[in-house]
Amino acid sequence: MRIREALLSGLAIVASGPVLAQSSGGVINVATIGEPPTLDPMVSTADLVGIVTQHFFETLFTFDKDWKVTPLLAASLPEVTDGGKVYTIKLRDGIKFHDGSDMTSEDVVASLKRWMDQASRGKQVASNVEKLEAVDPSTVRITLKTPYAPLLALLSFNNSAAVIMPSEKMDVPMKDPVGTGPYKLKERKPDQYIQLVRNEAYKPLDGAGNGYGGARKPILDEIRFVPVPDPNTRVEGAISGQFDYVDSIPVESYDRIKNIQTSKPVILKPFGWPVFVMNTKQGVMANTDTRMAVRLSLSMEDMLAAAFGNPEFYSLDGAMYPKGYVWNTDAGVEGRYNVADPDKAKALLKKASYSGAPLRILTSRQYEFHYKMAQVAAEYLKQAGFTVDLQVVDWATLTQRRGDPALWDIYITHSPFLPEPALIGQLSESSPGWWSSPARKKAVDAFNTESDAAKRPALWAEVQKVIYDETPSIKIGDFNALSAQSPKLEGVVPAPWPYFWNVSVKK
């Protein structure tokens, strides 16, 4: 495979089976980690936004069960000409928006222009776009200045997503969420629920589901996403049967739910990596030596143990991708990961003329493992000589606050292992953290402009080395994710961003 050499146990998005025999109808309640900060998937990189909005907004392409790009609103993969600089995209016929209007190339061009203007990942593409045009009502052409290997992956991603909307709905901020998806937004009551209902006019692809691709059949009458910020409350909701699916629960609850009748565990192994993102733009973390002092002071082993407890749910690994991925490399890692050496950190702080200014760390208890890692990190950072200001806020506040460089120095988040490294948010100069340097530009540009798949892993190794040299972010390790679902749900496919098309309720 081009993206990966092997699919690790449990991580592959398995293909959905035929759903023709499943009965229509039913209402499900899905407990999420909180209230999404927005329903505009272009302007947010929060996974929570993508989980909800992927049901009513769609992209031109998406990922199949093997993490290969596959058509969604596009009729086929694009025709790529002129040495990788021209992408001609044919659109599917008969696609209608939720307001009843037909999707045309005019809508696609307007949407992609908004994406390049508003989305952090769209901005990665924008500077390299020579022309974006509607060739005819069912054809769009993107002409690049230079070849850009991640383009299709960026157009496929549901995070900072290139969703397609009616050309009349380009308001910023978004006023009316109108998409093409199998479900449509009926009502949002902040801090209570987001109600989606079946899109009766939806035109799915033929055949069965295939990861996020293939047929997306709206079998359920209604999906309600319910914000439940407290992780223990989510666990109790799974055990009591209050919720049909519960996202992101603490791994210590695994033993409680594995043998009960009301719920069963859903495990993705390996899922992804927790990460400390640095504000390289201003404040304490704008200095490379100070950022490296943070890295050298931390015990990743202790943070992972505190966050996940059971070693079956985590592993020490400084490489950005684990073994089994074509992107796995140890470049830059040696002597810089899991060091926990306060003396080395103090020496760097002295070199950086650190004055004792508060190191503001943003975290949230809605992802309990974030908070536990923050607590351990704070103690190690204090030993190294940092003055730590641990700020615990709700997830929506964190995702809003991280957009202002004056308000934070480190924020804690996590990411699934993404099929294309260019999708990693910290690589974008416009993503919170705002990492920008000559070394970053040289390494990332070389990686992104190489279209030969065989050459890209070595170029990714150079990017990882620069990440360790300049420390715009710190990977803590690898972890497995735990969620829970009701046994009465059929057709649920374990996936990093859970989705509920092709899902039914046993009658």
Coordinates of C-alpha atoms in Angstrom, one line a residue, residues 84-255:
G84 CA 1.2 16.8 -11.0
K85 CA 0.1 20.5 -11.2
V86 CA -3.4 20.2 -12.8
Y87 CA -6.2 18.3 -11.1
T88 CA -9.5 17.9 -13.1
I89 CA -12.3 16.7 -10.9
K90 CA -15.6 15.4 -12.2
L91 CA -18.6 15.7 -9.9
R92 CA -21.3 13.2 -9.2
D93 CA -24.7 13.9 -10.9
G94 CA -27.9 14.4 -9.0
I95 CA -26.4 15.6 -5.7
K96 CA -28.7 17.9 -3.8
F97 CA -28.1 20.1 -0.8
H98 CA -30.4 19.9 2.2
D99 CA -32.2 23.0 1.0
G100 CA -33.2 21.2 -2.2
S101 CA -30.8 23.0 -4.6
D102 CA -28.5 21.0 -7.0
M103 CA -24.8 20.8 -6.3
T104 CA -22.7 22.3 -9.2
S105 CA -19.1 23.2 -9.9
E106 CA -20.0 26.8 -8.9
D107 CA -20.8 25.6 -5.3
V108 CA -17.6 23.5 -5.2
V109 CA -15.4 26.4 -6.4
A110 CA -17.0 28.8 -3.8
S111 CA -16.6 26.3 -1.1
L112 CA -12.9 25.6 -1.8
K113 CA -12.2 29.3 -2.0
R114 CA -13.8 29.7 1.5
W115 CA -11.8 26.7 2.7
M116 CA -8.5 28.2 1.5
D117 CA -9.3 31.4 3.1
Q118 CA -10.7 30.2 6.5
A119 CA -9.3 26.7 7.2
S120 CA -5.8 26.1 8.6
R121 CA -5.4 23.1 6.2
G122 CA -6.9 25.1 3.3
K123 CA -4.3 27.8 3.9
Q124 CA -1.6 25.1 3.5
V125 CA -2.9 24.7 0.0
A126 CA -3.8 28.3 -0.9
S127 CA -0.4 29.8 -1.5
N128 CA 0.3 27.0 -4.1
V129 CA -2.9 27.4 -6.1
E130 CA -2.5 29.2 -9.4
K131 CA -6.1 28.9 -10.5
L132 CA -9.4 27.4 -9.2
E133 CA -12.1 27.2 -11.9
A134 CA -15.4 25.7 -12.9
V135 CA -14.8 24.2 -16.3
D136 CA -18.5 23.3 -16.8
P137 CA -21.4 22.6 -14.3
S138 CA -20.0 19.2 -13.4
T139 CA -16.2 19.8 -13.6
V140 CA -13.7 21.6 -11.4
R141 CA -10.1 22.2 -12.2
I142 CA -7.4 23.1 -9.7
T143 CA -4.1 24.4 -11.2
L144 CA -1.1 24.4 -8.8
K145 CA 2.1 26.4 -9.1
T146 CA 4.2 23.3 -8.1
P147 CA 3.2 19.7 -7.5
Y148 CA 1.7 19.2 -4.0
A149 CA 1.5 15.5 -2.9
P150 CA -0.9 16.0 0.1
L151 CA -3.6 17.8 -1.9
L152 CA -6.0 14.9 -2.2
A153 CA -5.5 13.9 1.5
L154 CA -6.3 17.4 2.6
L155 CA -9.4 17.5 0.4
S156 CA -10.5 14.2 2.0
F157 CA -10.0 15.0 5.7
N158 CA -13.0 15.8 7.9
N159 CA -11.0 18.1 10.2
S160 CA -10.5 21.7 9.0
A161 CA -12.5 20.2 6.2
A162 CA -13.0 21.2 2.6
V163 CA -16.8 20.6 2.9
I164 CA -19.0 21.6 0.0
M165 CA -21.8 24.0 0.6
P166 CA -24.2 26.1 -1.6
S167 CA -22.4 29.1 -3.1
E168 CA -25.1 31.3 -1.4
K169 CA -24.1 30.0 2.1
M170 CA -20.5 31.3 2.3
D171 CA -21.1 33.6 5.3
V172 CA -18.2 34.0 7.8
P173 CA -19.1 33.1 10.5
M174 CA -21.4 30.4 9.1
K175 CA -25.1 31.2 9.6
D176 CA -26.9 28.3 8.0
P177 CA -25.2 24.8 8.0
V178 CA -26.5 23.3 4.7
G179 CA -24.6 20.3 3.4
T180 CA -25.2 17.2 1.3
G181 CA -24.8 14.4 3.9
P182 CA -27.0 11.5 4.8
Y183 CA -28.3 13.4 7.8
K184 CA -29.3 17.0 8.2
L185 CA -29.3 19.4 11.1
K186 CA -32.7 19.9 12.6
E187 CA -32.0 21.5 16.0
R188 CA -29.1 22.5 18.2
K189 CA -29.7 23.3 21.9
P190 CA -26.3 24.3 23.3
D191 CA -25.2 22.1 26.2
Q192 CA -28.2 19.8 25.6
Y193 CA -28.1 18.1 22.2
I194 CA -27.5 18.4 18.5
Q195 CA -30.4 16.7 16.7
L196 CA -29.8 15.3 13.2
V197 CA -32.6 13.7 11.1
R198 CA -32.5 11.4 8.1
N199 CA -32.0 13.1 4.7
E200 CA -34.7 11.4 2.7
A201 CA -33.3 12.8 -0.5
Y202 CA -29.8 11.5 0.0
K203 CA -28.2 9.7 -2.9
P204 CA -25.6 7.2 -1.6
L205 CA -22.9 5.6 -3.6
D206 CA -23.6 2.1 -4.9
G207 CA -22.5 -1.0 -3.0
A208 CA -21.5 -1.3 0.6
G209 CA -19.7 1.0 3.0
N210 CA -15.9 1.1 2.8
G211 CA -14.3 3.0 5.7
Y212 CA -15.5 6.5 5.4
G213 CA -16.2 5.9 1.7
G214 CA -18.6 3.7 -0.2
A215 CA -22.3 3.8 0.5
R216 CA -23.5 6.0 3.3
K217 CA -27.0 4.9 4.0
P218 CA -29.2 7.0 6.4
I219 CA -31.0 4.1 8.2
L220 CA -31.7 5.8 11.5
D221 CA -34.5 8.3 11.8
E222 CA -32.5 10.5 14.2
I223 CA -29.1 10.9 15.8
R224 CA -28.7 13.0 18.9
F225 CA -25.3 14.1 20.0
V226 CA -25.4 14.8 23.7
P227 CA -22.5 16.8 25.3
V228 CA -21.3 15.0 28.5
P229 CA -18.1 16.7 29.7
D230 CA -17.5 14.6 32.7
P231 CA -15.8 11.3 31.7
N232 CA -17.2 9.4 34.7
T233 CA -20.7 10.5 33.8
R234 CA -20.1 9.2 30.3
V235 CA -19.1 5.8 31.8
E236 CA -22.1 5.7 34.0
G237 CA -24.3 6.6 31.0
A238 CA -22.9 3.6 29.1
I239 CA -23.4 1.2 32.0
S240 CA -27.0 2.4 32.6
G241 CA -27.9 2.2 28.9
Q242 CA -28.7 5.9 28.8
F243 CA -26.5 6.3 25.7
D244 CA -26.2 4.1 22.7
Y245 CA -22.7 5.1 21.9
V246 CA -20.2 6.8 24.3
D247 CA -17.1 8.4 22.9
S248 CA -13.7 8.6 24.7
I249 CA -14.0 7.0 28.1
P250 CA -11.2 6.5 30.6
V251 CA -9.3 3.2 30.1
E252 CA -9.7 2.3 33.7
S253 CA -13.4 1.8 33.0
Y254 CA -12.7 -1.1 30.6
D255 CA -13.1 -3.8 33.3

